[in-house]
Amino acid sequence: MPETIKDFESAIAELETVVKALEEGDLPLEKSLQFFERGVQLSRFCHARLEEAEKRIELLNERGELRPAPPSLGADEGDKPR
């Protein structure tokens, strides 16, 4: 497994490979733990890239001005004020 994460697409592809290997259940315990740790790294990387992408989403209004995307496009249910 490469230590560095190149980009979102390669991280997703590697994460799918890791998940498939873990689901097969044929790995020794230590190797399973290594795959699990790598999967967590990849998942966190992907989540961070998605959050960055959400922040960059902006819509043009009728005057051609930029405005932030509506909260429904980016906020988790847990992020909403109660």
Coordinates of C-alpha atoms in Angstrom, one line a residue:
M1 CA 0.0 0.0 0.0
P2 CA 1.4 3.4 -0.9
E3 CA 1.7 5.8 2.1
T4 CA 0.9 9.0 0.2
I5 CA -2.5 9.7 -1.1
K6 CA -2.4 11.2 -4.6
D7 CA -5.9 12.6 -5.1
F8 CA -9.5 11.9 -4.4
E9 CA -10.1 9.5 -7.2
S10 CA -7.1 7.3 -6.4
A11 CA -8.1 7.4 -2.7
I12 CA -11.6 6.2 -3.5
A13 CA -10.2 3.4 -5.7
E14 CA -7.8 2.3 -3.0
L15 CA -10.5 2.5 -0.3
E16 CA -12.7 0.2 -2.4
T17 CA -9.8 -2.3 -2.7
V18 CA -9.2 -2.1 1.1
V19 CA -12.9 -2.6 1.9
K20 CA -13.2 -5.6 -0.5
A21 CA -10.1 -7.2 1.1
L22 CA -11.5 -6.7 4.6
E23 CA -14.9 -8.1 3.5
E24 CA -13.4 -11.2 2.2
G25 CA -12.2 -12.0 5.7
D26 CA -9.2 -14.1 4.6
L27 CA -6.5 -11.8 6.0
P28 CA -4.5 -12.5 9.2
L29 CA -5.3 -10.2 12.1
E30 CA -2.3 -8.0 11.8
K31 CA -2.8 -7.5 8.1
S32 CA -6.5 -6.8 8.7
L33 CA -5.5 -4.1 11.2
Q34 CA -3.1 -2.5 8.7
F35 CA -5.8 -2.5 6.0
F36 CA -8.3 -1.0 8.5
E37 CA -5.9 1.8 9.5
R38 CA -5.3 2.6 5.8
G39 CA -9.0 2.6 5.2
V40 CA -9.5 5.1 8.0
Q41 CA -6.7 7.3 6.5
L42 CA -8.3 7.1 3.0
S43 CA -11.8 7.8 4.4
R44 CA -10.6 10.9 6.3
F45 CA -8.8 12.2 3.2
C46 CA -11.9 11.7 1.0
H47 CA -14.1 13.4 3.6
A48 CA -11.8 16.4 3.8
R49 CA -11.7 16.7 0.0
L50 CA -15.5 16.6 -0.1
E51 CA -15.8 19.2 2.6
E52 CA -13.4 21.5 0.6
A53 CA -15.5 20.9 -2.5
E54 CA -18.7 21.8 -0.7
K55 CA -17.2 25.1 0.5
R56 CA -16.3 25.9 -3.1
I57 CA -19.8 25.5 -4.5
E58 CA -21.2 28.8 -5.3
L59 CA -24.1 29.8 -7.4
L60 CA -24.5 32.8 -9.8
N61 CA -27.5 34.9 -9.1
E62 CA -29.4 36.8 -11.7
R63 CA -27.0 39.8 -11.6
G64 CA -24.0 37.5 -12.2
E65 CA -22.9 37.9 -8.6
L66 CA -21.5 35.0 -6.7
R67 CA -23.4 33.8 -3.7
P68 CA -22.8 30.9 -1.3
A69 CA -24.5 27.6 -2.0
P70 CA -27.7 27.0 0.0
P71 CA -27.2 25.2 3.2
S72 CA -29.2 22.2 1.9
L73 CA -26.2 21.4 -0.5
G74 CA -23.6 21.2 2.2
A75 CA -24.6 20.9 5.7
D76 CA -25.1 17.6 7.5
E77 CA -28.1 17.2 9.7
G78 CA -25.9 17.2 12.7
D79 CA -24.4 20.6 11.7
K80 CA -27.8 22.4 11.7
P81 CA -28.6 24.5 14.8
R82 CA -31.3 23.2 17.0

